[in-house]
PDB file of C-alpha atoms in Angstrom:
ATOM      1  CA  MET A   1      29.691  68.890  42.531  1.00 53.00           C
ATOM      2  CA  SER A   2      27.486  71.951  42.367  1.00 59.00           C
ATOM      3  CA  GLU A   3      26.207  73.580  45.532  1.00 58.00           C
ATOM      4  CA  HIS A   4      22.687  72.506  44.567  1.00 64.00           C
ATOM      5  CA  SER A   5      23.773  68.889  44.108  1.00 72.00           C
ATOM      6  CA  GLU A   6      25.795  68.973  47.320  1.00 87.00           C
ATOM      7  CA  ARG A   7      22.621  69.723  49.272  1.00 92.00           C
ATOM      8  CA  TRP A   8      21.138  66.439  48.055  1.00 97.00           C
ATOM      9  CA  ALA A   9      24.273  64.267  48.254  1.00 97.00           C
ATOM     10  CA  GLU A  10      23.596  62.823  51.716  1.00 97.00           C
ATOM     11  CA  PRO A  11      19.976  61.824  51.011  1.00 98.00           C
ATOM     12  CA  MET A  12      21.181  60.319  47.718  1.00 98.00           C
ATOM     13  CA  ARG A  13      23.776  58.267  49.622  1.00 98.00           C
ATOM     14  CA  LEU A  14      20.914  56.901  51.734  1.00 98.00           C
ATOM     15  CA  ALA A  15      18.988  56.072  48.563  1.00 98.00           C
ATOM     16  CA  LEU A  16      22.105  54.315  47.228  1.00 98.00           C
ATOM     17  CA  ASP A  17      22.196  52.257  50.454  1.00 97.00           C
ATOM     18  CA  GLU A  18      18.608  51.216  49.707  1.00 97.00           C
ATOM     19  CA  ALA A  19      19.624  50.283  46.154  1.00 97.00           C
ATOM     20  CA  VAL A  20      22.271  47.919  47.514  1.00 96.00           C
ATOM     21  CA  VAL A  21      19.560  46.167  49.557  1.00 95.00           C
ATOM     22  CA  SER A  22      17.492  45.516  46.414  1.00 93.00           C
ATOM     23  CA  ARG A  23      20.553  44.143  44.645  1.00 86.00           C
ATOM     24  CA  THR A  24      21.053  41.490  47.338  1.00 86.00           C
ATOM     25  CA  SER A  25      17.562  40.112  46.642  1.00 86.00           C
ATOM     26  CA  GLY A  26      18.133  39.936  42.878  1.00 90.00           C
ATOM     27  CA  ASP A  27      16.267  43.117  42.049  1.00 96.00           C
ATOM     28  CA  VAL A  28      17.643  45.898  39.869  1.00 96.00           C
ATOM     29  CA  PRO A  29      19.520  48.158  42.319  1.00 97.00           C
ATOM     30  CA  VAL A  30      17.326  51.223  42.620  1.00 98.00           C
ATOM     31  CA  GLY A  31      16.735  52.942  45.941  1.00 98.00           C
ATOM     32  CA  ALA A  32      14.694  55.885  47.153  1.00 98.00           C
ATOM     33  CA  VAL A  33      14.062  58.014  50.213  1.00 98.00           C
ATOM     34  CA  VAL A  34      11.370  60.611  50.910  1.00 98.00           C
ATOM     35  CA  LEU A  35      12.086  63.662  53.043  1.00 98.00           C
ATOM     36  CA  ASP A  36       9.482  65.849  54.700  1.00 98.00           C
ATOM     37  CA  GLY A  37       9.638  69.644  54.701  1.00 96.00           C
ATOM     38  CA  ALA A  38      12.020  69.608  57.677  1.00 97.00           C
ATOM     39  CA  GLY A  39      14.411  67.289  55.830  1.00 96.00           C
ATOM     40  CA  GLU A  40      13.595  64.223  57.929  1.00 97.00           C
ATOM     41  CA  ILE A  41      13.343  60.859  56.196  1.00 98.00           C
ATOM     42  CA  VAL A  42       9.764  59.612  56.351  1.00 98.00           C
ATOM     43  CA  GLY A  43       9.952  56.927  53.664  1.00 98.00           C
ATOM     44  CA  ARG A  44      12.514  54.471  52.310  1.00 98.00           C
ATOM     45  CA  GLY A  45      12.266  52.023  49.489  1.00 98.00           C
ATOM     46  CA  HIS A  46      14.126  49.787  47.113  1.00 98.00           C
ATOM     47  CA  ASN A  47      13.031  47.626  44.214  1.00 98.00           C
ATOM     48  CA  THR A  48      11.090  44.566  45.378  1.00 97.00           C
ATOM     49  CA  ARG A  49       9.621  43.331  42.094  1.00 96.00           C
ATOM     50  CA  GLU A  50      11.588  40.084  42.012  1.00 94.00           C
ATOM     51  CA  ARG A  51      11.486  39.424  45.748  1.00 94.00           C
ATOM     52  CA  ASP A  52       7.754  40.075  46.115  1.00 95.00           C
ATOM     53  CA  HIS A  53       6.651  39.104  42.578  1.00 96.00           C
ATOM     54  CA  ASP A  54       5.085  42.555  42.434  1.00 96.00           C
ATOM     55  CA  PRO A  55       5.021  44.603  39.215  1.00 96.00           C
ATOM     56  CA  PHE A  56       4.499  47.713  41.360  1.00 97.00           C
ATOM     57  CA  GLY A  57       7.508  47.026  43.602  1.00 98.00           C
ATOM     58  CA  HIS A  58       9.478  50.009  42.339  1.00 98.00           C
ATOM     59  CA  ALA A  59      11.664  51.833  44.862  1.00 98.00           C
ATOM     60  CA  GLU A  60       9.776  55.091  44.377  1.00 98.00           C
ATOM     61  CA  LEU A  61       6.353  53.554  45.032  1.00 98.00           C
ATOM     62  CA  VAL A  62       7.580  51.686  48.109  1.00 98.00           C
ATOM     63  CA  ALA A  63       9.089  54.892  49.552  1.00 98.00           C
ATOM     64  CA  LEU A  64       6.047  57.034  48.659  1.00 98.00           C
ATOM     65  CA  ARG A  65       3.661  54.551  50.333  1.00 98.00           C
ATOM     66  CA  GLU A  66       5.730  54.622  53.514  1.00 98.00           C
ATOM     67  CA  ALA A  67       5.899  58.432  53.463  1.00 98.00           C
ATOM     68  CA  ALA A  68       2.145  58.755  52.931  1.00 98.00           C
ATOM     69  CA  GLY A  69       1.571  56.450  55.896  1.00 98.00           C
ATOM     70  CA  ALA A  70       3.903  58.509  58.070  1.00 98.00           C
ATOM     71  CA  ALA A  71       2.259  61.752  56.929  1.00 97.00           C
ATOM     72  CA  GLY A  72      -1.257  60.400  57.316  1.00 98.00           C
ATOM     73  CA  SER A  73      -2.114  61.722  53.875  1.00 98.00           C
ATOM     74  CA  TRP A  74      -1.712  60.785  50.233  1.00 98.00           C
ATOM     75  CA  ARG A  75      -0.852  64.422  49.494  1.00 98.00           C
ATOM     76  CA  LEU A  76       2.897  64.823  49.848  1.00 98.00           C
ATOM     77  CA  ASP A  77       3.106  68.591  49.384  1.00 96.00           C
ATOM     78  CA  ASP A  78       6.423  69.929  50.688  1.00 96.00           C
ATOM     79  CA  PHE A  79       8.027  66.463  50.427  1.00 98.00           C
ATOM     80  CA  THR A  80      11.061  65.486  48.363  1.00 98.00           C
ATOM     81  CA  LEU A  81      11.577  62.134  46.645  1.00 98.00           C
ATOM     82  CA  VAL A  82      15.250  61.227  46.171  1.00 98.00           C
ATOM     83  CA  VAL A  83      15.843  58.239  43.877  1.00 98.00           C
ATOM     84  CA  THR A  84      18.959  56.751  42.343  1.00 98.00           C
ATOM     85  CA  LEU A  85      17.532  56.333  38.832  1.00 98.00           C
ATOM     86  CA  GLU A  86      15.297  58.548  36.700  1.00 98.00           C
ATOM     87  CA  PRO A  87      11.714  57.377  37.327  1.00 98.00           C
ATOM     88  CA  CYS A  88       9.797  55.363  34.742  1.00 98.00           C
ATOM     89  CA  THR A  89       6.400  56.463  33.451  1.00 98.00           C
ATOM     90  CA  MET A  90       4.501  54.742  36.275  1.00 98.00           C
ATOM     91  CA  CYS A  91       6.674  56.258  38.992  1.00 98.00           C
ATOM     92  CA  ALA A  92       6.730  59.708  37.390  1.00 98.00           C
ATOM     93  CA  GLY A  93       2.927  59.541  37.327  1.00 97.00           C
ATOM     94  CA  ALA A  94       2.916  58.607  41.012  1.00 98.00           C
ATOM     95  CA  VAL A  95       5.083  61.644  41.806  1.00 98.00           C
ATOM     96  CA  VAL A  96       2.512  63.862  40.088  1.00 98.00           C
ATOM     97  CA  ALA A  97      -0.476  62.079  41.670  1.00 97.00           C
ATOM     98  CA  ALA A  98       1.031  62.344  45.172  1.00 98.00           C
ATOM     99  CA  ARG A  99       1.751  66.067  44.649  1.00 98.00           C
ATOM    100  CA  VAL A 100       5.435  65.599  45.589  1.00 98.00           C
ATOM    101  CA  SER A 101       7.075  69.040  45.629  1.00 98.00           C
ATOM    102  CA  ARG A 102      10.548  68.025  44.528  1.00 98.00           C
ATOM    103  CA  LEU A 103      12.097  65.089  42.675  1.00 98.00           C
ATOM    104  CA  VAL A 104      15.840  64.505  42.939  1.00 98.00           C
ATOM    105  CA  PHE A 105      17.403  61.687  40.926  1.00 98.00           C
ATOM    106  CA  GLY A 106      20.832  60.316  40.123  1.00 98.00           C
ATOM    107  CA  ALA A 107      21.325  58.530  36.817  1.00 98.00           C
ATOM    108  CA  PHE A 108      19.320  59.166  33.668  1.00 98.00           C
ATOM    109  CA  ASP A 109      17.529  56.143  32.187  1.00 97.00           C
ATOM    110  CA  ASP A 110      17.760  56.242  28.396  1.00 95.00           C
ATOM    111  CA  LYS A 111      15.584  53.119  28.064  1.00 95.00           C
ATOM    112  CA  ALA A 112      12.634  53.921  30.316  1.00 96.00           C
ATOM    113  CA  GLY A 113      13.119  57.371  31.862  1.00 97.00           C
ATOM    114  CA  ALA A 114      10.065  59.596  32.079  1.00 97.00           C
ATOM    115  CA  VAL A 115      11.657  62.733  33.521  1.00 98.00           C
ATOM    116  CA  GLY A 116      13.401  63.951  30.399  1.00 96.00           C
ATOM    117  CA  SER A 117      14.995  60.939  28.710  1.00 96.00           C
ATOM    118  CA  LEU A 118      12.124  59.340  26.765  1.00 95.00           C
ATOM    119  CA  TRP A 119       9.209  61.341  28.132  1.00 95.00           C
ATOM    120  CA  ASP A 120       8.836  64.195  30.566  1.00 96.00           C
ATOM    121  CA  VAL A 121       5.744  63.284  32.532  1.00 96.00           C
ATOM    122  CA  VAL A 122       6.459  65.448  35.579  1.00 96.00           C
ATOM    123  CA  ARG A 123       6.794  68.649  33.544  1.00 96.00           C
ATOM    124  CA  ASP A 124       3.855  68.051  31.216  1.00 93.00           C
ATOM    125  CA  ARG A 125       1.907  71.305  31.243  1.00 93.00           C
ATOM    126  CA  ARG A 126      -1.373  69.444  30.762  1.00 94.00           C
ATOM    127  CA  LEU A 127      -1.123  67.911  34.230  1.00 92.00           C
ATOM    128  CA  ASN A 128      -2.294  69.587  37.423  1.00 91.00           C
ATOM    129  CA  HIS A 129       1.017  69.345  39.284  1.00 93.00           C
ATOM    130  CA  ARG A 130       4.661  69.805  38.276  1.00 96.00           C
ATOM    131  CA  PRO A 131       7.376  69.211  40.877  1.00 97.00           C
ATOM    132  CA  GLU A 132      10.792  70.834  40.875  1.00 97.00           C
ATOM    133  CA  VAL A 133      13.330  68.437  39.310  1.00 97.00           C
ATOM    134  CA  ILE A 134      17.004  68.137  40.245  1.00 97.00           C
ATOM    135  CA  ALA A 135      18.866  65.597  38.107  1.00 97.00           C
ATOM    136  CA  GLY A 136      22.311  64.043  38.141  1.00 97.00           C
ATOM    137  CA  VAL A 137      23.029  63.953  41.892  1.00 97.00           C
ATOM    138  CA  LEU A 138      25.746  61.312  42.459  1.00 97.00           C
ATOM    139  CA  ALA A 139      24.902  60.018  38.991  1.00 97.00           C
ATOM    140  CA  SER A 140      28.210  58.203  38.548  1.00 97.00           C
ATOM    141  CA  GLN A 141      27.655  56.143  41.710  1.00 97.00           C
ATOM    142  CA  SER A 142      24.139  55.212  40.615  1.00 97.00           C
ATOM    143  CA  THR A 143      25.315  54.350  37.121  1.00 97.00           C
ATOM    144  CA  GLU A 144      28.169  52.194  38.412  1.00 97.00           C
ATOM    145  CA  LEU A 145      25.854  50.236  40.713  1.00 96.00           C
ATOM    146  CA  LEU A 146      23.527  49.504  37.795  1.00 96.00           C
ATOM    147  CA  ARG A 147      26.374  48.729  35.381  1.00 96.00           C
ATOM    148  CA  SER A 148      27.983  46.203  37.714  1.00 95.00           C
ATOM    149  CA  PHE A 149      24.620  44.556  38.457  1.00 95.00           C
ATOM    150  CA  PHE A 150      23.835  43.992  34.767  1.00 91.00           C
ATOM    151  CA  GLU A 151      27.418  42.981  33.996  1.00 90.00           C
ATOM    152  CA  GLN A 152      27.157  40.169  36.577  1.00 88.00           C
ATOM    153  CA  ARG A 153      23.857  38.992  35.093  1.00 81.00           C
ATOM    154  CA  ARG A 154      25.299  38.582  31.589  1.00 75.00           C
TER     155      ARG A 154
END
């Protein structure tokens, strides 16, 4: 593991813990945490689409809402979103809209990823904000969690 990835391993483990929670409720196992500038967790989330019958129940959105509430602002400058799976278009757009400074993710999503796989929303030069992106942190653990979930559903 690179030194850069090692820095984000512990927050990613916490996001993986969140992903396990979503799996127990029948949701795709994706988890997220948001850290403030001091490195403290101010938001946690996991997929809740199935449980809550909510199309917006993505781990990233749940965690960002909680972080914004804790911060008392929708602007999450100097915050880091750590998520187990590459964000989709909606979630990548939310990262930009919330002005998140850094996005750290685990596994790439070849089917719906919007941070380099299918699209690259967060680095689109036409947008007013572009966060730093760190990809592939504990990717094998994230991938295995997803693989086993879908294998059981088949």
